[in-house]
């Protein structure tokens, strides 16, 4: 835990130094880089982790965790400097010098932000890339772990699996998602109906605030600790590390996938699933992925509904349960595979399953995901009628629907019991399932991306009458800049509260209060960061 250790005395000392340097007016011609080197000391020279645009490694460092190739065009704005801190002191120095020189900071952990906000900004900016801060320390005995923000989910899973096959962490299926962004926005995955979201299992954190102070749960206070668990990344400071609660899983779990096309009654089954899945025991994770395919029978276009589930238990328990609750699906033993929990992460995530090493591959790009994409989310509170699905299918049959997908993820279980004010993430009781719409295309098609983007906007507009209303809710970790803007040209508070209420409903008000207390000058900001009052 050495890398995480900062005694309070040294952090106070640092603040004193910070203020001193702030007050002593620096030479007028001091550059941002001069400032950084002045801020570091011999044993932690920051110059080794600073990449300017002149540096031959600059593009590869920048590209390394760009997940959405929509944001790799020559016209995408690039950072002046990338800093890859090795210590919290490098983060402190970067915050201090960025403020002093009027630069914005974008913090990047796994780079999976749907709108690229961790590495793209319209104003001069610096990226703090957490790639070097990715230690994972598992304490099996106490069932807790400290994990640094720059680690990816796969690294956390790998380290847990290395020590125990009956411990797990309730997080997502994509192993390259960063801990920093994931925990900042909520984080759902295979275990969320039993153990809640990832943020429901965070018990401490280490954060560097706008004044360069290194804070833990105790010193930041419960309001700020509440806000960083789900209020969205990039608003309150830079989270260096998180202490998480590990959870128990059985040594054997079961997964299945059942594929049905329209010709195999997919529409009726999808309709039925809406009433069945949210009420399944909390040991289940249940989802449907809808895509357009060519039928293997006659090659004609159809819709494939892929029903997938994982279950914390064996086949003998699972099969009778499904036959009772959802006989129409026709599940039989042969559809099911028993495995360990960590193998279920590989299986449900469609990852190669020969070894666990894939979990450590930070650059793995699933062939199933389009290089460039635009996504949106919705929450469903009342079952959608069959006719509603017919309209979805006809949109998937349009040209731009070829590589698109629509996924449903069943809610219920413990999600119905955790109060919607427990964390900033408000989408709890009353939601049957979540929808994620995804329009995908090849990088070479970026030039015609508007076609795909307008397709998904039409689909979203069509869905309006079937989903949550007033506000129409959305998941912050499925960031969507369409649902309100708060860019440099427009810091209108009224406008921020449009997307703010969609992501956070009434929790938005508390987030604004916290922001006003901890960063009243709005230093940590981006197009959808929490604004302070009247900013
Ligand atoms: C392929 C794919 C699969 C996904 N699967 C799931 C899933 O199963 N479940 C789920 O809940 N979500 C899922 N997501 C969404 C994912 O949780 C979010 O995109 C998340 O924000 C990504 O975190 P990151 O660190 O990789 O992203 P980044 O792009 O690095 O960061 C996202 C945001 O958080 C901020 N941020 C990053 N690090 C820090 C930090 N240390 N301190 C403060 N702010 C920070 C960034 O500035 C940015 O605003 C998926 C996304 C993708 C692309
Ligand atoms: C230099 O930085 C390192 C890393 O943060 C820290 O451990 C050390 O105490 C610092 N030394 C001085 C003299 O400030
Ligand atoms: C690029 O930056 C890195 C990190 O600061 C440094 O180690 C390296 O020497 C630089 N390379 C060049 C060619 O300037
Ligand atoms: C990049 O290199 C050019 C020429 O070598 C130099 O003029 C410029 O100041 C350098 N920029 C930075 C940010 O180091
Ligand atoms: C970074 O990505 C862009 C777009 O894919 C590509 O053009 C460029 O060559 C990449 N640079 C490096 C160093 O990989
Ligand atoms: C745990 O990790 C160590 C070091 O990487 C490795 O040698 C060992 O085989 C792993 N053990 C298990 C059970 O995965
Ligand atoms: C279901 O369909 C998907 C997509 O075509 C395919 O990859 C998968 O193997 C199929 N699974 C089963 C169990 O048929
Ligand atoms: C579709 O459902 C109907 C009844 O709703 C049933 O008669 C028919 O056999 C089903 N078709 C298939 C392929 O399962
Ligand atoms: C489906 O068929 C069409 C035309 O028959 C073809 O162009 C397309 O590539 C096929 N798609 C897939 C995924 O096989
Ligand atoms: C691993 O993948 C292969 C090929 O996809 C599959 O046949 C096998 O059942 C998988 N094993 C597990 C444990 O999921
Ligand atoms: C800013 O927001 C207001 C209120 O929604 C809107 O009328 C105005 O057009 C926006 N301005 C810019 C520059 O986006």
PDB file of N, CA and C in Angstrom, residues 206-248:
ATOM      1  N   UNK A 206      -9.302   8.134  -2.104  1.00  0.00           N
ATOM      2  CA  UNK A 206      -8.280   9.154  -1.952  1.00  0.00           C
ATOM      3  C   UNK A 206      -8.409  10.106  -3.132  1.00  0.00           C
ATOM      4  N   UNK A 207      -8.588  11.393  -2.831  1.00  0.00           N
ATOM      5  CA  UNK A 207      -8.871  12.384  -3.863  1.00  0.00           C
ATOM      6  C   UNK A 207      -7.953  13.588  -3.716  1.00  0.00           C
ATOM      7  N   UNK A 208      -7.491  14.129  -4.849  1.00  0.00           N
ATOM      8  CA  UNK A 208      -6.761  15.399  -4.809  1.00  0.00           C
ATOM      9  C   UNK A 208      -7.747  16.481  -5.225  1.00  0.00           C
ATOM     10  N   UNK A 209      -7.938  17.482  -4.370  1.00  0.00           N
ATOM     11  CA  UNK A 209      -8.946  18.505  -4.676  1.00  0.00           C
ATOM     12  C   UNK A 209      -8.316  19.690  -5.397  1.00  0.00           C
ATOM     13  N   UNK A 210      -9.151  20.696  -5.687  1.00  0.00           N
ATOM     14  CA  UNK A 210      -8.706  21.829  -6.504  1.00  0.00           C
ATOM     15  C   UNK A 210      -7.590  22.613  -5.825  1.00  0.00           C
ATOM     16  N   UNK A 211      -7.501  22.517  -4.485  1.00  0.00           N
ATOM     17  CA  UNK A 211      -6.425  23.205  -3.770  1.00  0.00           C
ATOM     18  C   UNK A 211      -5.199  22.330  -3.561  1.00  0.00           C
ATOM     19  N   UNK A 212      -5.189  21.183  -4.186  1.00  0.00           N
ATOM     20  CA  UNK A 212      -4.028  20.313  -4.092  1.00  0.00           C
ATOM     21  C   UNK A 212      -3.983  19.486  -2.824  1.00  0.00           C
ATOM     22  N   UNK A 213      -5.078  19.482  -2.077  1.00  0.00           N
ATOM     23  CA  UNK A 213      -5.084  18.677  -0.852  1.00  0.00           C
ATOM     24  C   UNK A 213      -5.387  17.220  -1.179  1.00  0.00           C
ATOM     25  N   UNK A 214      -4.692  16.324  -0.497  1.00  0.00           N
ATOM     26  CA  UNK A 214      -4.961  14.896  -0.663  1.00  0.00           C
ATOM     27  C   UNK A 214      -5.913  14.493   0.459  1.00  0.00           C
ATOM     28  N   UNK A 215      -7.123  14.090   0.075  1.00  0.00           N
ATOM     29  CA  UNK A 215      -8.167  13.834   1.067  1.00  0.00           C
ATOM     30  C   UNK A 215      -8.592  12.376   1.060  1.00  0.00           C
ATOM     31  N   UNK A 216      -8.975  11.877   2.229  1.00  0.00           N
ATOM     32  CA  UNK A 216      -9.614  10.565   2.284  1.00  0.00           C
ATOM     33  C   UNK A 216     -11.061  10.778   2.739  1.00  0.00           C
ATOM     34  N   UNK A 217     -11.782   9.685   2.948  1.00  0.00           N
ATOM     35  CA  UNK A 217     -13.201   9.811   3.273  1.00  0.00           C
ATOM     36  C   UNK A 217     -13.409  10.723   4.479  1.00  0.00           C
ATOM     37  N   UNK A 218     -12.573  10.509   5.506  1.00  0.00           N
ATOM     38  CA  UNK A 218     -12.736  11.258   6.735  1.00  0.00           C
ATOM     39  C   UNK A 218     -12.482  12.745   6.497  1.00  0.00           C
ATOM     40  N   UNK A 219     -11.381  13.053   5.821  1.00  0.00           N
ATOM     41  CA  UNK A 219     -11.039  14.477   5.674  1.00  0.00           C
ATOM     42  C   UNK A 219     -11.864  15.164   4.597  1.00  0.00           C
ATOM     43  N   UNK A 220     -12.418  14.412   3.636  1.00  0.00           N
ATOM     44  CA  UNK A 220     -13.263  15.093   2.637  1.00  0.00           C
ATOM     45  C   UNK A 220     -14.687  15.293   3.160  1.00  0.00           C
ATOM     46  N   UNK A 221     -15.111  14.460   4.091  1.00  0.00           N
ATOM     47  CA  UNK A 221     -16.469  14.589   4.625  1.00  0.00           C
ATOM     48  C   UNK A 221     -17.473  13.793   3.808  1.00  0.00           C
ATOM     49  N   UNK A 222     -18.612  13.492   4.429  1.00  0.00           N
ATOM     50  CA  UNK A 222     -19.586  12.586   3.803  1.00  0.00           C
ATOM     51  C   UNK A 222     -20.267  13.180   2.572  1.00  0.00           C
ATOM     52  N   UNK A 223     -20.402  14.504   2.482  1.00  0.00           N
ATOM     53  CA  UNK A 223     -21.040  15.098   1.298  1.00  0.00           C
ATOM     54  C   UNK A 223     -20.216  14.878   0.033  1.00  0.00           C
ATOM     55  N   UNK A 224     -18.919  15.183   0.148  1.00  0.00           N
ATOM     56  CA  UNK A 224     -18.060  15.004  -1.025  1.00  0.00           C
ATOM     57  C   UNK A 224     -17.885  13.514  -1.330  1.00  0.00           C
ATOM     58  N   UNK A 225     -17.788  12.707  -0.285  1.00  0.00           N
ATOM     59  CA  UNK A 225     -17.646  11.265  -0.503  1.00  0.00           C
ATOM     60  C   UNK A 225     -18.899  10.712  -1.198  1.00  0.00           C
ATOM     61  N   UNK A 226     -20.054  11.267  -0.840  1.00  0.00           N
ATOM     62  CA  UNK A 226     -21.304  10.886  -1.523  1.00  0.00           C
ATOM     63  C   UNK A 226     -21.223  11.274  -3.007  1.00  0.00           C
ATOM     64  N   UNK A 227     -20.778  12.503  -3.266  1.00  0.00           N
ATOM     65  CA  UNK A 227     -20.810  13.033  -4.638  1.00  0.00           C
ATOM     66  C   UNK A 227     -19.898  12.280  -5.595  1.00  0.00           C
ATOM     67  N   UNK A 228     -18.715  11.873  -5.110  1.00  0.00           N
ATOM     68  CA  UNK A 228     -17.775  11.222  -6.041  1.00  0.00           C
ATOM     69  C   UNK A 228     -18.200   9.799  -6.373  1.00  0.00           C
ATOM     70  N   UNK A 229     -19.145   9.249  -5.614  1.00  0.00           N
ATOM     71  CA  UNK A 229     -19.619   7.892  -5.924  1.00  0.00           C
ATOM     72  C   UNK A 229     -20.874   7.973  -6.770  1.00  0.00           C
ATOM     73  N   UNK A 230     -20.719   8.372  -8.022  1.00  0.00           N
ATOM     74  CA  UNK A 230     -21.852   8.363  -8.941  1.00  0.00           C
ATOM     75  C   UNK A 230     -22.199   9.704  -9.547  1.00  0.00           C
ATOM     76  N   UNK A 231     -21.603  10.795  -9.035  1.00  0.00           N
ATOM     77  CA  UNK A 231     -21.916  12.121  -9.578  1.00  0.00           C
ATOM     78  C   UNK A 231     -21.244  12.414 -10.912  1.00  0.00           C
ATOM     79  N   UNK A 232     -20.524  11.428 -11.447  1.00  0.00           N
ATOM     80  CA  UNK A 232     -19.850  11.613 -12.731  1.00  0.00           C
ATOM     81  C   UNK A 232     -18.429  12.107 -12.518  1.00  0.00           C
ATOM     82  N   UNK A 233     -17.492  11.600 -13.331  1.00  0.00           N
ATOM     83  CA  UNK A 233     -16.093  11.999 -13.193  1.00  0.00           C
ATOM     84  C   UNK A 233     -15.879  13.435 -13.648  1.00  0.00           C
ATOM     85  N   UNK A 234     -14.719  13.985 -13.227  1.00  0.00           N
ATOM     86  CA  UNK A 234     -14.299  15.272 -13.774  1.00  0.00           C
ATOM     87  C   UNK A 234     -14.962  16.493 -13.176  1.00  0.00           C
ATOM     88  N   UNK A 235     -15.674  16.370 -12.042  1.00  0.00           N
ATOM     89  CA  UNK A 235     -16.346  17.524 -11.450  1.00  0.00           C
ATOM     90  C   UNK A 235     -15.770  17.947 -10.105  1.00  0.00           C
ATOM     91  N   UNK A 236     -15.234  17.016  -9.341  1.00  0.00           N
ATOM     92  CA  UNK A 236     -14.935  17.308  -7.934  1.00  0.00           C
ATOM     93  C   UNK A 236     -13.448  17.232  -7.579  1.00  0.00           C
ATOM     94  N   UNK A 237     -12.639  16.774  -8.500  1.00  0.00           N
ATOM     95  CA  UNK A 237     -11.221  16.602  -8.205  1.00  0.00           C
ATOM     96  C   UNK A 237     -10.736  15.371  -8.951  1.00  0.00           C
ATOM     97  N   UNK A 238      -9.553  14.909  -8.581  1.00  0.00           N
ATOM     98  CA  UNK A 238      -9.004  13.718  -9.232  1.00  0.00           C
ATOM     99  C   UNK A 238      -8.921  12.614  -8.191  1.00  0.00           C
ATOM    100  N   UNK A 239      -9.667  11.546  -8.435  1.00  0.00           N
ATOM    101  CA  UNK A 239      -9.649  10.437  -7.487  1.00  0.00           C
ATOM    102  C   UNK A 239      -8.443   9.557  -7.817  1.00  0.00           C
ATOM    103  N   UNK A 240      -7.581   9.380  -6.831  1.00  0.00           N
ATOM    104  CA  UNK A 240      -6.363   8.595  -7.038  1.00  0.00           C
ATOM    105  C   UNK A 240      -6.646   7.109  -6.821  1.00  0.00           C
ATOM    106  N   UNK A 241      -7.431   6.797  -5.781  1.00  0.00           N
ATOM    107  CA  UNK A 241      -7.660   5.391  -5.446  1.00  0.00           C
ATOM    108  C   UNK A 241      -8.965   5.226  -4.675  1.00  0.00           C
ATOM    109  N   UNK A 242      -9.446   3.990  -4.679  1.00  0.00           N
ATOM    110  CA  UNK A 242     -10.718   3.662  -4.047  1.00  0.00           C
ATOM    111  C   UNK A 242     -10.534   2.425  -3.181  1.00  0.00           C
ATOM    112  N   UNK A 243     -11.198   2.425  -2.035  1.00  0.00           N
ATOM    113  CA  UNK A 243     -11.220   1.209  -1.218  1.00  0.00           C
ATOM    114  C   UNK A 243     -12.582   0.570  -1.431  1.00  0.00           C
ATOM    115  N   UNK A 244     -12.575  -0.674  -1.860  1.00  0.00           N
ATOM    116  CA  UNK A 244     -13.839  -1.328  -2.196  1.00  0.00           C
ATOM    117  C   UNK A 244     -14.064  -2.583  -1.365  1.00  0.00           C
ATOM    118  N   UNK A 245     -15.334  -2.887  -1.201  1.00  0.00           N
ATOM    119  CA  UNK A 245     -15.762  -4.086  -0.503  1.00  0.00           C
ATOM    120  C   UNK A 245     -15.839  -5.221  -1.522  1.00  0.00           C
ATOM    121  N   UNK A 246     -15.207  -6.334  -1.228  1.00  0.00           N
ATOM    122  CA  UNK A 246     -15.354  -7.485  -2.114  1.00  0.00           C
ATOM    123  C   UNK A 246     -16.568  -8.286  -1.665  1.00  0.00           C
ATOM    124  N   UNK A 247     -17.132  -9.071  -2.564  1.00  0.00           N
ATOM    125  CA  UNK A 247     -18.359  -9.805  -2.236  1.00  0.00           C
ATOM    126  C   UNK A 247     -18.155 -11.298  -2.502  1.00  0.00           C
ATOM    127  N   UNK A 248     -19.008 -12.116  -1.893  1.00  0.00           N
ATOM    128  CA  UNK A 248     -18.870 -13.566  -2.043  1.00  0.00           C
ATOM    129  C   UNK A 248     -19.679 -14.085  -3.220  1.00  0.00           C
TER     130      UNK A 248
END
